[in-house]
Amino acid sequence: MNFLAIETSTEACSVALVHGDEVIERSEIAPRRHAELVLPMADGLLAEAGLKREALQGIAVGRGPGAFTGVRLGVSLAQGMAMALDVPVVTVSSLQALALEAPDDDAAILSVIDARMGEIYVAAWRREDDGSIRLIDRERVDTAATLMLPEASAWHVVGTGWATYEAILRDRIRAPIRSADGARYPQARHVAEVAARCFRDGEAVAPELALPVYLRDKVALTLVEQGRA
Amino acid sequence: MIEMKNSKPVLGVETSCDETGVALLRWDPEKPGRGLLSHALFSQIALHAEYGGVVPELASRDHVRKLLPLVREALKDAGMTPADLGGVAYTAGPGLVGALLVGASAARAMAWALGVPAIGVHHMEGHLLAPLLEDDPPEPPFVALLVSGGHSMLVEVKAIGEYRILGDTLDDAAGEAFDKTAKLMGLPYPGGPALAKLAEEGTPGRFRFSRPMVDRPGLDFSFSGLKTQVLLAWQGSDKTDQTRADIARGFEEAIVDTLAIKCRRALEATGAKRLVIAGGVGANKRLREQLAQAAGADGFRVYFPRLAFCTDNGAMIALAGAIRLAAGQHQDETIQVYPRWSLETLPPAA
């Protein structure tokens, strides 16, 4: 199966192309330049693989959480491409793609993205024997200081949340930290890795049903909440 | 280079503020309105009402949910599939950056996937060309009054794509003045249309407010002072329903008079014989009546889009996009939006 994967929910902008058993990727840390980079990256990958756009059989996208604008950019691009090509979409958690940046062993994985405003987007995962990863708590927006984690004998921590809140997170993680990297971002090749299973298992959806997941859903106060009504 | 096939329709996508609009239009230079195949719109007014105004983040979120279903609806109404499209046009600005980006990304990606050209359209160019969708469309040169919740400007249209801004608002836009005035007299958001409706029941002459900026040369507007006048009148009144209607009447007359006076001056200054009215406030009944009267008296013609194309819509974006695509203009694959963008910087369309 040939499909494109897009991940633009954090500072990293990346696109991956899966064709047959091969995965190729373009990725760049390029804050605020995602909108100019994605389609040229996709063209570059298709040219490298010698594929035409019409040969794409699906689109995968990191659906957040992350920067609202970046999440929407990726999802809107995926929606538009998939509708035009009449192919389905798989949405993948950007926290899950990020977790796949962690070393492959038996330690639990904490993927944590700096959500600004003193908060983090966070979830805990565990590797399965087949290399896939499984959510062991839930995706949420939280503060580092109030983070509650499931039991584990060791942890890998990945993502910008570590860079911002290392000291507090060290205090919250009550098991050995086997590795920690605050300079990791969700990447399209990992979105593709998760999506390949979803396509195979029939979990793809129509493009209009591919929607962002922001986690932070309270973004404004109503008149009643402002005490003005 | 990708050429647009003239026989194939253009998809227009509008997401610059709180309306998601989509349309399919086949370019017909003789009579553009004949080429309009379908259009679909979703208004977010109800979504923003409980916040008392447009919340940009919520607007963006809703565009993502509504855009594709509307595209499907417009395609279905026209009996088409995406593969039938010859080009894609989207609003690239001015507007709310996050909202613009939703339409621009989805539209640009569709064009990319189909291998057809895409064009980013100036929202205000869309508005001022909207009357071209009617029977008996106006020919440039003309003067356009663009009045909405976000804009109040007079534009000289020498040719399509050749615009000179004759006057702009120094503070509130006309539609914004309507909404804010409605709010201070206790009408729910967005109060402008309700205020205009109320004004119909008002007694003419009981309240008279000044016509701002008409006593000096120039074609700029300023409406924020009117608000203060209304507030003082309202606070010092008996606050009955009839008084509210009477104040609404006096306020509307002041705005409409001011707009009409400036339109006549703009026609005089440019020597144009045609006046185009566009934007949400262009749906105002009193404004339409008064300008139609002035046209009779002064010997100019006035053109209005149908009410559905006064407010934001996809049809005007499909039209402006189709004109530019037919002229061979299109965008590369970088997606760009311009929250602030002057009409005067646009290239000619031919």
PDB file of N, CA and C in Angstrom, chain A residues 84-140:
ATOM      1  N   ALA A  84      -9.818  14.908  -2.386  1.00  0.00           N
ATOM      2  CA  ALA A  84      -9.534  15.045  -3.821  1.00  0.00           C
ATOM      3  C   ALA A  84      -9.180  13.700  -4.438  1.00  0.00           C
ATOM      4  N   LEU A  85      -8.445  12.885  -3.705  1.00  0.00           N
ATOM      5  CA  LEU A  85      -8.000  11.596  -4.250  1.00  0.00           C
ATOM      6  C   LEU A  85      -9.024  10.484  -4.020  1.00  0.00           C
ATOM      7  N   ASP A  86     -10.054  10.805  -3.235  1.00  0.00           N
ATOM      8  CA  ASP A  86     -11.081   9.830  -2.876  1.00  0.00           C
ATOM      9  C   ASP A  86     -10.475   8.611  -2.155  1.00  0.00           C
ATOM     10  N   VAL A  87      -9.652   8.931  -1.151  1.00  0.00           N
ATOM     11  CA  VAL A  87      -9.030   7.870  -0.340  1.00  0.00           C
ATOM     12  C   VAL A  87      -9.310   8.148   1.136  1.00  0.00           C
ATOM     13  N   PRO A  88      -9.181   7.142   2.009  1.00  0.00           N
ATOM     14  CA  PRO A  88      -9.470   7.351   3.427  1.00  0.00           C
ATOM     15  C   PRO A  88      -8.277   7.918   4.203  1.00  0.00           C
ATOM     16  N   VAL A  89      -8.580   8.324   5.442  1.00  0.00           N
ATOM     17  CA  VAL A  89      -7.575   8.936   6.310  1.00  0.00           C
ATOM     18  C   VAL A  89      -7.455   8.137   7.611  1.00  0.00           C
ATOM     19  N   VAL A  90      -6.224   8.035   8.105  1.00  0.00           N
ATOM     20  CA  VAL A  90      -6.006   7.522   9.455  1.00  0.00           C
ATOM     21  C   VAL A  90      -5.439   8.667  10.291  1.00  0.00           C
ATOM     22  N   THR A  91      -6.071   8.928  11.443  1.00  0.00           N
ATOM     23  CA  THR A  91      -5.521   9.936  12.345  1.00  0.00           C
ATOM     24  C   THR A  91      -4.761   9.224  13.460  1.00  0.00           C
ATOM     25  N   VAL A  92      -3.592   9.776  13.780  1.00  0.00           N
ATOM     26  CA  VAL A  92      -2.721   9.149  14.779  1.00  0.00           C
ATOM     27  C   VAL A  92      -2.414  10.185  15.855  1.00  0.00           C
ATOM     28  N   SER A  93      -2.405   9.750  17.083  1.00  0.00           N
ATOM     29  CA  SER A  93      -2.047  10.652  18.181  1.00  0.00           C
ATOM     30  C   SER A  93      -0.609  11.132  18.021  1.00  0.00           C
ATOM     31  N   SER A  94      -0.415  12.430  18.123  1.00  0.00           N
ATOM     32  CA  SER A  94       0.947  12.966  18.040  1.00  0.00           C
ATOM     33  C   SER A  94       1.763  12.539  19.261  1.00  0.00           C
ATOM     34  N   LEU A  95       1.090  12.304  20.399  1.00  0.00           N
ATOM     35  CA  LEU A  95       1.803  11.795  21.576  1.00  0.00           C
ATOM     36  C   LEU A  95       2.272  10.359  21.338  1.00  0.00           C
ATOM     37  N   GLN A  96       1.486   9.582  20.596  1.00  0.00           N
ATOM     38  CA  GLN A  96       1.890   8.208  20.283  1.00  0.00           C
ATOM     39  C   GLN A  96       3.079   8.204  19.322  1.00  0.00           C
ATOM     40  N   ALA A  97       3.011   9.070  18.304  1.00  0.00           N
ATOM     41  CA  ALA A  97       4.145   9.168  17.377  1.00  0.00           C
ATOM     42  C   ALA A  97       5.398   9.578  18.144  1.00  0.00           C
ATOM     43  N   LEU A  98       5.235  10.514  19.081  1.00  0.00           N
ATOM     44  CA  LEU A  98       6.367  10.959  19.891  1.00  0.00           C
ATOM     45  C   LEU A  98       6.930   9.811  20.733  1.00  0.00           C
ATOM     46  N   ALA A  99       6.048   8.987  21.299  1.00  0.00           N
ATOM     47  CA  ALA A  99       6.492   7.873  22.149  1.00  0.00           C
ATOM     48  C   ALA A  99       7.383   6.910  21.367  1.00  0.00           C
ATOM     49  N   LEU A 100       7.135   6.796  20.056  1.00  0.00           N
ATOM     50  CA  LEU A 100       7.948   5.893  19.231  1.00  0.00           C
ATOM     51  C   LEU A 100       9.374   6.408  19.025  1.00  0.00           C
ATOM     52  N   GLU A 101       9.634   7.627  19.488  1.00  0.00           N
ATOM     53  CA  GLU A 101      11.009   8.145  19.466  1.00  0.00           C
ATOM     54  C   GLU A 101      11.849   7.529  20.589  1.00  0.00           C
ATOM     55  N   ALA A 102      11.191   6.905  21.575  1.00  0.00           N
ATOM     56  CA  ALA A 102      11.912   6.351  22.725  1.00  0.00           C
ATOM     57  C   ALA A 102      12.598   5.036  22.348  1.00  0.00           C
ATOM     58  N   PRO A 103      13.667   4.665  23.066  1.00  0.00           N
ATOM     59  CA  PRO A 103      14.341   3.385  22.799  1.00  0.00           C
ATOM     60  C   PRO A 103      13.360   2.213  22.929  1.00  0.00           C
ATOM     61  N   ASP A 104      13.614   1.163  22.166  1.00  0.00           N
ATOM     62  CA  ASP A 104      12.727   0.000  22.112  1.00  0.00           C
ATOM     63  C   ASP A 104      13.169  -1.023  23.161  1.00  0.00           C
ATOM     64  N   ASP A 105      12.572  -0.942  24.368  1.00  0.00           N
ATOM     65  CA  ASP A 105      12.850  -1.976  25.382  1.00  0.00           C
ATOM     66  C   ASP A 105      11.634  -2.103  26.293  1.00  0.00           C
ATOM     67  N   ASP A 106      11.831  -2.690  27.482  1.00  0.00           N
ATOM     68  CA  ASP A 106      10.662  -2.981  28.317  1.00  0.00           C
ATOM     69  C   ASP A 106      10.261  -1.844  29.260  1.00  0.00           C
ATOM     70  N   ALA A 107      10.968  -0.710  29.199  1.00  0.00           N
ATOM     71  CA  ALA A 107      10.593   0.408  30.069  1.00  0.00           C
ATOM     72  C   ALA A 107       9.318   1.074  29.560  1.00  0.00           C
ATOM     73  N   ALA A 108       8.550   1.662  30.496  1.00  0.00           N
ATOM     74  CA  ALA A 108       7.380   2.443  30.087  1.00  0.00           C
ATOM     75  C   ALA A 108       7.860   3.759  29.463  1.00  0.00           C
ATOM     76  N   ILE A 109       6.998   4.358  28.657  1.00  0.00           N
ATOM     77  CA  ILE A 109       7.381   5.588  27.939  1.00  0.00           C
ATOM     78  C   ILE A 109       6.429   6.706  28.326  1.00  0.00           C
ATOM     79  N   LEU A 110       7.010   7.838  28.705  1.00  0.00           N
ATOM     80  CA  LEU A 110       6.208   9.021  28.967  1.00  0.00           C
ATOM     81  C   LEU A 110       6.451  10.007  27.821  1.00  0.00           C
ATOM     82  N   SER A 111       5.421  10.286  27.024  1.00  0.00           N
ATOM     83  CA  SER A 111       5.585  11.307  25.984  1.00  0.00           C
ATOM     84  C   SER A 111       4.918  12.574  26.482  1.00  0.00           C
ATOM     85  N   VAL A 112       5.681  13.658  26.413  1.00  0.00           N
ATOM     86  CA  VAL A 112       5.224  14.893  27.052  1.00  0.00           C
ATOM     87  C   VAL A 112       5.608  16.111  26.201  1.00  0.00           C
ATOM     88  N   ILE A 113       4.573  16.845  25.779  1.00  0.00           N
ATOM     89  CA  ILE A 113       4.784  18.017  24.926  1.00  0.00           C
ATOM     90  C   ILE A 113       4.488  19.276  25.749  1.00  0.00           C
ATOM     91  N   ASP A 114       5.378  20.244  25.682  1.00  0.00           N
ATOM     92  CA  ASP A 114       5.131  21.525  26.348  1.00  0.00           C
ATOM     93  C   ASP A 114       3.900  22.170  25.715  1.00  0.00           C
ATOM     94  N   ALA A 115       2.845  22.355  26.525  1.00  0.00           N
ATOM     95  CA  ALA A 115       1.596  22.901  26.001  1.00  0.00           C
ATOM     96  C   ALA A 115       1.492  24.404  26.231  1.00  0.00           C
ATOM     97  N   ARG A 116       2.569  25.036  26.688  1.00  0.00           N
ATOM     98  CA  ARG A 116       2.567  26.461  27.052  1.00  0.00           C
ATOM     99  C   ARG A 116       1.572  26.719  28.185  1.00  0.00           C
ATOM    100  N   MET A 117       1.461  27.936  28.605  1.00  0.00           N
ATOM    101  CA  MET A 117       0.553  28.327  29.683  1.00  0.00           C
ATOM    102  C   MET A 117       0.726  27.450  30.920  1.00  0.00           C
ATOM    103  N   GLY A 118       1.965  26.983  31.162  1.00  0.00           N
ATOM    104  CA  GLY A 118       2.252  26.211  32.365  1.00  0.00           C
ATOM    105  C   GLY A 118       1.753  24.779  32.329  1.00  0.00           C
ATOM    106  N   GLU A 119       1.347  24.290  31.143  1.00  0.00           N
ATOM    107  CA  GLU A 119       0.774  22.949  31.068  1.00  0.00           C
ATOM    108  C   GLU A 119       1.539  22.034  30.103  1.00  0.00           C
ATOM    109  N   ILE A 120       1.207  20.762  30.192  1.00  0.00           N
ATOM    110  CA  ILE A 120       1.814  19.767  29.298  1.00  0.00           C
ATOM    111  C   ILE A 120       0.712  18.881  28.679  1.00  0.00           C
ATOM    112  N   TYR A 121       0.964  18.427  27.458  1.00  0.00           N
ATOM    113  CA  TYR A 121       0.171  17.338  26.882  1.00  0.00           C
ATOM    114  C   TYR A 121       0.953  16.073  27.184  1.00  0.00           C
ATOM    115  N   VAL A 122       0.281  15.077  27.715  1.00  0.00           N
ATOM    116  CA  VAL A 122       1.055  13.961  28.238  1.00  0.00           C
ATOM    117  C   VAL A 122       0.289  12.644  28.135  1.00  0.00           C
ATOM    118  N   ALA A 123       1.025  11.547  27.963  1.00  0.00           N
ATOM    119  CA  ALA A 123       0.438  10.204  28.009  1.00  0.00           C
ATOM    120  C   ALA A 123       1.547   9.197  28.270  1.00  0.00           C
ATOM    121  N   ALA A 124       1.175   8.051  28.851  1.00  0.00           N
ATOM    122  CA  ALA A 124       2.147   6.991  29.141  1.00  0.00           C
ATOM    123  C   ALA A 124       1.856   5.771  28.262  1.00  0.00           C
ATOM    124  N   TRP A 125       2.916   5.096  27.826  1.00  0.00           N
ATOM    125  CA  TRP A 125       2.807   4.008  26.844  1.00  0.00           C
ATOM    126  C   TRP A 125       3.707   2.851  27.243  1.00  0.00           C
ATOM    127  N   ARG A 126       3.477   1.693  26.625  1.00  0.00           N
ATOM    128  CA  ARG A 126       4.367   0.558  26.820  1.00  0.00           C
ATOM    129  C   ARG A 126       4.562  -0.159  25.481  1.00  0.00           C
ATOM    130  N   ARG A 127       5.789  -0.632  25.270  1.00  0.00           N
ATOM    131  CA  ARG A 127       6.064  -1.381  24.032  1.00  0.00           C
ATOM    132  C   ARG A 127       5.423  -2.756  24.087  1.00  0.00           C
ATOM    133  N   GLU A 128       4.854  -3.191  23.006  1.00  0.00           N
ATOM    134  CA  GLU A 128       4.358  -4.570  22.872  1.00  0.00           C
ATOM    135  C   GLU A 128       5.469  -5.393  22.226  1.00  0.00           C
ATOM    136  N   ASP A 129       5.297  -6.720  22.259  1.00  0.00           N
ATOM    137  CA  ASP A 129       6.333  -7.592  21.687  1.00  0.00           C
ATOM    138  C   ASP A 129       6.524  -7.361  20.187  1.00  0.00           C
ATOM    139  N   ASP A 130       5.454  -6.953  19.520  1.00  0.00           N
ATOM    140  CA  ASP A 130       5.569  -6.767  18.064  1.00  0.00           C
ATOM    141  C   ASP A 130       6.117  -5.378  17.708  1.00  0.00           C
ATOM    142  N   GLY A 131       6.589  -4.607  18.720  1.00  0.00           N
ATOM    143  CA  GLY A 131       7.174  -3.300  18.426  1.00  0.00           C
ATOM    144  C   GLY A 131       6.183  -2.158  18.464  1.00  0.00           C
ATOM    145  N   SER A 132       4.899  -2.469  18.479  1.00  0.00           N
ATOM    146  CA  SER A 132       3.901  -1.403  18.552  1.00  0.00           C
ATOM    147  C   SER A 132       3.848  -0.890  19.988  1.00  0.00           C
ATOM    148  N   ILE A 133       3.134   0.213  20.203  1.00  0.00           N
ATOM    149  CA  ILE A 133       3.015   0.683  21.571  1.00  0.00           C
ATOM    150  C   ILE A 133       1.558   0.846  21.962  1.00  0.00           C
ATOM    151  N   ARG A 134       1.330   0.684  23.263  1.00  0.00           N
ATOM    152  CA  ARG A 134      -0.022   0.665  23.812  1.00  0.00           C
ATOM    153  C   ARG A 134      -0.129   1.745  24.878  1.00  0.00           C
ATOM    154  N   LEU A 135      -1.240   2.468  24.853  1.00  0.00           N
ATOM    155  CA  LEU A 135      -1.508   3.498  25.848  1.00  0.00           C
ATOM    156  C   LEU A 135      -1.762   2.824  27.199  1.00  0.00           C
ATOM    157  N   ILE A 136      -1.083   3.258  28.264  1.00  0.00           N
ATOM    158  CA  ILE A 136      -1.340   2.625  29.570  1.00  0.00           C
ATOM    159  C   ILE A 136      -2.025   3.578  30.557  1.00  0.00           C
ATOM    160  N   ASP A 137      -2.203   4.826  30.194  1.00  0.00           N
ATOM    161  CA  ASP A 137      -3.120   5.655  30.999  1.00  0.00           C
ATOM    162  C   ASP A 137      -4.046   6.393  30.047  1.00  0.00           C
ATOM    163  N   ARG A 138      -3.971   7.690  29.950  1.00  0.00           N
ATOM    164  CA  ARG A 138      -4.791   8.379  28.955  1.00  0.00           C
ATOM    165  C   ARG A 138      -4.100   9.666  28.542  1.00  0.00           C
ATOM    166  N   GLU A 139      -4.439  10.156  27.340  1.00  0.00           N
ATOM    167  CA  GLU A 139      -3.898  11.423  26.865  1.00  0.00           C
ATOM    168  C   GLU A 139      -4.613  12.537  27.602  1.00  0.00           C
ATOM    169  N   ARG A 140      -3.871  13.526  28.050  1.00  0.00           N
ATOM    170  CA  ARG A 140      -4.519  14.629  28.755  1.00  0.00           C
ATOM    171  C   ARG A 140      -3.651  15.876  28.742  1.00  0.00           C
TER     172      ARG A 140
END
